[in-house]
mmCIF file of C-alpha atoms in Angstrom:
data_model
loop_
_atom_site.group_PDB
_atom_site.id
_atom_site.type_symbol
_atom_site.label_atom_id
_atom_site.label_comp_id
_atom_site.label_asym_id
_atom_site.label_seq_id
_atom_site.Cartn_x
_atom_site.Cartn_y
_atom_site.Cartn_z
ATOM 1 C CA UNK W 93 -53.183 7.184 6.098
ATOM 2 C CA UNK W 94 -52.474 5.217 2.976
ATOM 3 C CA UNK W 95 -49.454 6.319 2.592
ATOM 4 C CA UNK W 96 -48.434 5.472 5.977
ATOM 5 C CA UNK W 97 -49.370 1.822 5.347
ATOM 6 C CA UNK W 98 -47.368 2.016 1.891
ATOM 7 C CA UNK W 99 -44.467 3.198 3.900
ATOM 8 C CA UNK W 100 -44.177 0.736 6.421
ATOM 9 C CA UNK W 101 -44.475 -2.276 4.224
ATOM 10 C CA UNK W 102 -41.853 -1.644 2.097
ATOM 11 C CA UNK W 103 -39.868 -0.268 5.481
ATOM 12 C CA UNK W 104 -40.876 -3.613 5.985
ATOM 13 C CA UNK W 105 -40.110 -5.738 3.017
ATOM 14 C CA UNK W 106 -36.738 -3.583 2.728
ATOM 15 C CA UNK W 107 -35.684 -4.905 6.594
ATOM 16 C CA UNK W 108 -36.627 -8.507 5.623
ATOM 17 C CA UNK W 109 -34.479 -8.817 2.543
ATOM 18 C CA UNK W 110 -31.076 -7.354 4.367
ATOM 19 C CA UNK W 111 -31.572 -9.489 7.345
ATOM 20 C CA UNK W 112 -32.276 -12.690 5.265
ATOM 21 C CA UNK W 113 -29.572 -15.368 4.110
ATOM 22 C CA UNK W 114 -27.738 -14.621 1.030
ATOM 23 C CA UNK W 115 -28.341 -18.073 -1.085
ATOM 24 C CA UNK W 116 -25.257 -17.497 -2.627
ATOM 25 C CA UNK W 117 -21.493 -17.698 -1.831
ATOM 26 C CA UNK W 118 -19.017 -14.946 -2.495
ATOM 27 C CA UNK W 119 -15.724 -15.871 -4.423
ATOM 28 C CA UNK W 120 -12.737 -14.013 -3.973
ATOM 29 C CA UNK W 121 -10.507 -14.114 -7.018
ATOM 30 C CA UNK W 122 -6.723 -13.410 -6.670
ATOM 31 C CA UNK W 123 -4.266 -12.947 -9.465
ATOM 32 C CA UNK W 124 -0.657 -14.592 -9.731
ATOM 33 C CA UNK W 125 1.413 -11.398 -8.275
ATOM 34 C CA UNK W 126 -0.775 -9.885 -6.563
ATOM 35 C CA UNK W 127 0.459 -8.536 -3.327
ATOM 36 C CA UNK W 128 3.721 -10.516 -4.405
ATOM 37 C CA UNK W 129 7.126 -10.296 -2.280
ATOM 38 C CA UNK W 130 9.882 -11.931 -4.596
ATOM 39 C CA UNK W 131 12.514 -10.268 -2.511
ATOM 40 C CA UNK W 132 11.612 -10.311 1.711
ATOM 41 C CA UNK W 133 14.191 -8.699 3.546
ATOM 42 C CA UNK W 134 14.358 -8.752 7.350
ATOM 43 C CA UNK W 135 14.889 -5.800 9.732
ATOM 44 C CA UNK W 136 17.336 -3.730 8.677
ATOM 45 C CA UNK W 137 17.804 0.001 7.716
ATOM 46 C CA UNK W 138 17.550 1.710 4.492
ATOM 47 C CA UNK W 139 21.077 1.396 3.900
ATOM 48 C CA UNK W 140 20.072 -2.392 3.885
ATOM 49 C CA UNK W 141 17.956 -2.486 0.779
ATOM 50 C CA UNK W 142 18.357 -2.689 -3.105
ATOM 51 C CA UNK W 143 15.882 -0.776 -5.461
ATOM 52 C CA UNK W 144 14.799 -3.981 -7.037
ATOM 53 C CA UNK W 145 12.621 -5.128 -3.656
ATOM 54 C CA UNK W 146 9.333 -3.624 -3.995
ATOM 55 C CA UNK W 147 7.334 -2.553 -0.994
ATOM 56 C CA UNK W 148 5.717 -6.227 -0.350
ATOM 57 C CA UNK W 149 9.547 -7.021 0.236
ATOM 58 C CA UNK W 150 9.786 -3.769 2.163
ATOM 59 C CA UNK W 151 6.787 -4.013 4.572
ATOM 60 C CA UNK W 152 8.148 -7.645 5.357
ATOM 61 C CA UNK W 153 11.177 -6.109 6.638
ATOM 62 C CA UNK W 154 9.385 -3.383 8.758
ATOM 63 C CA UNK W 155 7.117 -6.555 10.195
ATOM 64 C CA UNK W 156 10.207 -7.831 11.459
ATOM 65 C CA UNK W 157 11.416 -4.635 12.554
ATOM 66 C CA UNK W 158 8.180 -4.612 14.770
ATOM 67 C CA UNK W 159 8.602 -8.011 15.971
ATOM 68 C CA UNK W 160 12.107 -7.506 16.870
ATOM 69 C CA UNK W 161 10.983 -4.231 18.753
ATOM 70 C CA UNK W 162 13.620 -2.579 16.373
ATOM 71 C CA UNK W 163 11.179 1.001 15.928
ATOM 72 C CA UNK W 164 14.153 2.374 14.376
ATOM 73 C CA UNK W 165 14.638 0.485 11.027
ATOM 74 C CA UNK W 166 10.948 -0.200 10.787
ATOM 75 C CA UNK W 167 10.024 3.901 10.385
ATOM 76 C CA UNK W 168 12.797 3.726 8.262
ATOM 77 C CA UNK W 169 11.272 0.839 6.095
ATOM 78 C CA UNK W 170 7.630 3.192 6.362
ATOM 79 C CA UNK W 171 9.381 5.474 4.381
ATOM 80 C CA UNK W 172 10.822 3.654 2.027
ATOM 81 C CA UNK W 173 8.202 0.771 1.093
ATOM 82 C CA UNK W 174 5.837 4.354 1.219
ATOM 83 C CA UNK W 175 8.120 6.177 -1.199
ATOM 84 C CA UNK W 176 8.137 2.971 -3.531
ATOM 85 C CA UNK W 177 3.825 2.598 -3.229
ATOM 86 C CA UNK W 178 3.807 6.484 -4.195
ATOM 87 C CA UNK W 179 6.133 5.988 -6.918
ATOM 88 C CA UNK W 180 4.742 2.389 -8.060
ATOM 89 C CA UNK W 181 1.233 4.755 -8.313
ATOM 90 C CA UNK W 182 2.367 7.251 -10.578
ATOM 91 C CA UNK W 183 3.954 4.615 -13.233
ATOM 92 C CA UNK W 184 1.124 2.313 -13.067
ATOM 93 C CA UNK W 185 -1.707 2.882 -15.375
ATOM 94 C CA UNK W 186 -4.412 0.589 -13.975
ATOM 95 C CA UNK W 187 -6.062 3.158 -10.989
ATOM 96 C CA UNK W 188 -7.471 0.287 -9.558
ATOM 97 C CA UNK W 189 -4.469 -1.206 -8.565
ATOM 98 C CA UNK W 190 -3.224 1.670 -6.442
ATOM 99 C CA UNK W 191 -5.007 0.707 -3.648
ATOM 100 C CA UNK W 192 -2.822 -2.139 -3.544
ATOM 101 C CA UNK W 193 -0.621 0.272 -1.324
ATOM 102 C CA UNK W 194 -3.773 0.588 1.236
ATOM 103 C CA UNK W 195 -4.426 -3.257 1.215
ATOM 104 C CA UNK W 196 -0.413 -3.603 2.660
ATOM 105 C CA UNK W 197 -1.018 -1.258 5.065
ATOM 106 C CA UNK W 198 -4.042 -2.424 6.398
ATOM 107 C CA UNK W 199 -3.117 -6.323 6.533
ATOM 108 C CA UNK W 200 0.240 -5.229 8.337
ATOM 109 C CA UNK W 201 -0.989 -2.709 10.763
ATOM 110 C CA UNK W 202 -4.917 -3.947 11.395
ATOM 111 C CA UNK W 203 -2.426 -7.061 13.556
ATOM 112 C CA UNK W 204 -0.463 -4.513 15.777
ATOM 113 C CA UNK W 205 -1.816 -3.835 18.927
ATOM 114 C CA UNK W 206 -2.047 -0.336 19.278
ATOM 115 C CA UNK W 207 1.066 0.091 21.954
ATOM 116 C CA UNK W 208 3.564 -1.093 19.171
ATOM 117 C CA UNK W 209 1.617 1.563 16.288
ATOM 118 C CA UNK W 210 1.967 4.427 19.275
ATOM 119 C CA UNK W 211 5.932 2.809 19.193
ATOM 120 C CA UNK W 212 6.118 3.305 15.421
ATOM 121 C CA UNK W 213 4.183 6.479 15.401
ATOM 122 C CA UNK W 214 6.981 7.941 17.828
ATOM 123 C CA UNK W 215 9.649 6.626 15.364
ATOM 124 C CA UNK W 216 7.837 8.155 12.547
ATOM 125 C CA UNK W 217 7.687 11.627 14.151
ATOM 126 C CA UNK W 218 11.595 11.540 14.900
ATOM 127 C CA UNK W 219 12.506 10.982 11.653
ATOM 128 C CA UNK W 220 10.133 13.109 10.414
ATOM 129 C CA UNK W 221 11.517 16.148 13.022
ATOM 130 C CA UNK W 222 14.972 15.995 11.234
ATOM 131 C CA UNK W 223 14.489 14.111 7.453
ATOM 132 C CA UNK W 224 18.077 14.634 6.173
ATOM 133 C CA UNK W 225 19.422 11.132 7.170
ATOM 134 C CA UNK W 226 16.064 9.604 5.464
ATOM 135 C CA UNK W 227 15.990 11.959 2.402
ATOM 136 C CA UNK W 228 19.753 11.196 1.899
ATOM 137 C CA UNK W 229 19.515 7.441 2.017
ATOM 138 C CA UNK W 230 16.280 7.290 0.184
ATOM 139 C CA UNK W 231 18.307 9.033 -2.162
ATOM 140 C CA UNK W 232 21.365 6.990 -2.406
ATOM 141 C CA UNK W 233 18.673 3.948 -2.309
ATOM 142 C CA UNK W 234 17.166 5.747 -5.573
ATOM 143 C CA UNK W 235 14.216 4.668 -7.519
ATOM 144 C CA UNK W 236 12.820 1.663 -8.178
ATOM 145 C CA UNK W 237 14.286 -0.955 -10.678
ATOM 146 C CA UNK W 238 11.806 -3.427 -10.617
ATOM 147 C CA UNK W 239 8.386 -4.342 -12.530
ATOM 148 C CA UNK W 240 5.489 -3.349 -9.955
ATOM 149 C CA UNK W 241 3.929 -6.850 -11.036
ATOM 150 C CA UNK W 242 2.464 -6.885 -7.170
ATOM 151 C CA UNK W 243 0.364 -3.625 -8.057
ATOM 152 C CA UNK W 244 -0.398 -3.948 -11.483
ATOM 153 C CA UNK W 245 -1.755 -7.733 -10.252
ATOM 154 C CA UNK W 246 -4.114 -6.251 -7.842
ATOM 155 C CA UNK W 247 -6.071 -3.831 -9.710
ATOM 156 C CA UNK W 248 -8.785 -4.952 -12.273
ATOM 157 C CA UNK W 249 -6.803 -5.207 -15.355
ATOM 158 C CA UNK W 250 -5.301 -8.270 -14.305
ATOM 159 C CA UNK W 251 -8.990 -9.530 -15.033
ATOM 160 C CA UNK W 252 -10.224 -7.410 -17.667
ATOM 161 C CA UNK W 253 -6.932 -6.855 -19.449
ATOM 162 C CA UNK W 254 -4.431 -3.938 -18.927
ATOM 163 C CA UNK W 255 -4.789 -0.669 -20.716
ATOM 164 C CA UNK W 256 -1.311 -0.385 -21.818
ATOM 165 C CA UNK W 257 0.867 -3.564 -23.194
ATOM 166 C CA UNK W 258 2.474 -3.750 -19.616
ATOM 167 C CA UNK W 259 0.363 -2.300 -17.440
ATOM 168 C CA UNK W 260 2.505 0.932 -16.886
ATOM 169 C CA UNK W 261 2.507 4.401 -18.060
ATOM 170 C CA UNK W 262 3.836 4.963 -21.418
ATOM 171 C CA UNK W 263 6.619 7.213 -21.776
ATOM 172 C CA UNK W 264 6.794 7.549 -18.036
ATOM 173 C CA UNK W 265 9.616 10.344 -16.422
ATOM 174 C CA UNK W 266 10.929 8.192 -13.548
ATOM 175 C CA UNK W 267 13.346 10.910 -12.455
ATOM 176 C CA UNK W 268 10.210 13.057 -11.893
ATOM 177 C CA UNK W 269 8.136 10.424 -10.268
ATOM 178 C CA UNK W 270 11.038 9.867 -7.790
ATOM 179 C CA UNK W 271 11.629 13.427 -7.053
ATOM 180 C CA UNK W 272 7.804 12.980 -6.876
ATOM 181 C CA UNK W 273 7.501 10.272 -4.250
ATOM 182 C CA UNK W 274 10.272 11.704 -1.887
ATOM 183 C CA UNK W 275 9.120 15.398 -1.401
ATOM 184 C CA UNK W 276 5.434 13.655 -1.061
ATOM 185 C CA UNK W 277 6.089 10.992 1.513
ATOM 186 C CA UNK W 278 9.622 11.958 3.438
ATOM 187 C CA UNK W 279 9.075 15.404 2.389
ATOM 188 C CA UNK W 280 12.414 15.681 0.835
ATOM 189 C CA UNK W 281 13.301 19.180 -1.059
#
């Protein structure tokens, strides 16, 4: 019977203290870079692009591509802004700031009503069905040539000081995380 008794006041007391006021505000803290898009482009296709936009630039573009109902060009831009996160994941040595990738995909996508994702999805699949135009221009596009600043930003070495001088991998293969990045996300052989 004690027990019981025991049991159901701290039940209790436990109940009270997440249902009462927090007397304290949360701060969110934000880094210069992070999230960063030096380089927007608008809708266009893959054969649009430079390898010194990152994906923030990239994921602007497929925005646009959505707003413009352009499905097209904006599965396109998945692929490549996708292929540039993977990539921007391997040569980044903070693992905290990898979710960075996540964070653009869920402030983009978390705003689209769900008829224009089931749009995208279908664009998705169809390049997906047949990925030799993608793989070739992802290709041609080639890797990145940029500093992932927007990544390396986000994670918590931007707070507590990066593990490396730059933030990125040392002695990092970039051929090999390319080759990487497109047989991962475009499943390119």
């Amino acid at each position: 019977m004690d027990r019981k008794i025991i049991l159901a006041t701290v039940l209790a007391l436990l109940l009270s203290a997440c249902n009462s006021t927090p007397t304290s505000n949360v701060t969110n803290y934000e880094t210069a870079g992070n999230l960063e898009s030096p380089n927007p482009v608008g809708c266009v296709s893959v054969g649009g692009l430079s390898n010194k936009q990152n994906p923030v630039d990239i994921f602007t573009g497929l925005n646009a591509c959505l707003i413009k109902n352009n499905y097209s060009n904006a599965a396109e831009l998945y692929f490549a802004g996708m292929s540039y996160g993977f990539f921007d994941t391997k040569r980044v040595s903070d693992i905290t700031a990898h979710q960075a990738i996540s964070v653009l995909r869920m402030n983009l996508f978390a705003a689209q009503p769900q008829e224009v994702l089931d749009k995208l999805q279908g664009a998705l699949t169809n390049i997906n069905s047949d990925n030799t135009a993608i793989c070739k221009s992802l290709t041609k596009l080639g890797a990145p040539a940029y500093k992932p600043t927007y990544m390396i930003q986000h994670g918590m070495g931007a707070f507590t000081g990066q593990s490396t001088k730059d933030g990125l991998v040392e002695n990092f293969d970039s051929g090999a995380g390319w080759k990487d990045a497109l047989s991962t996300i475009a499943k390119c052989v």
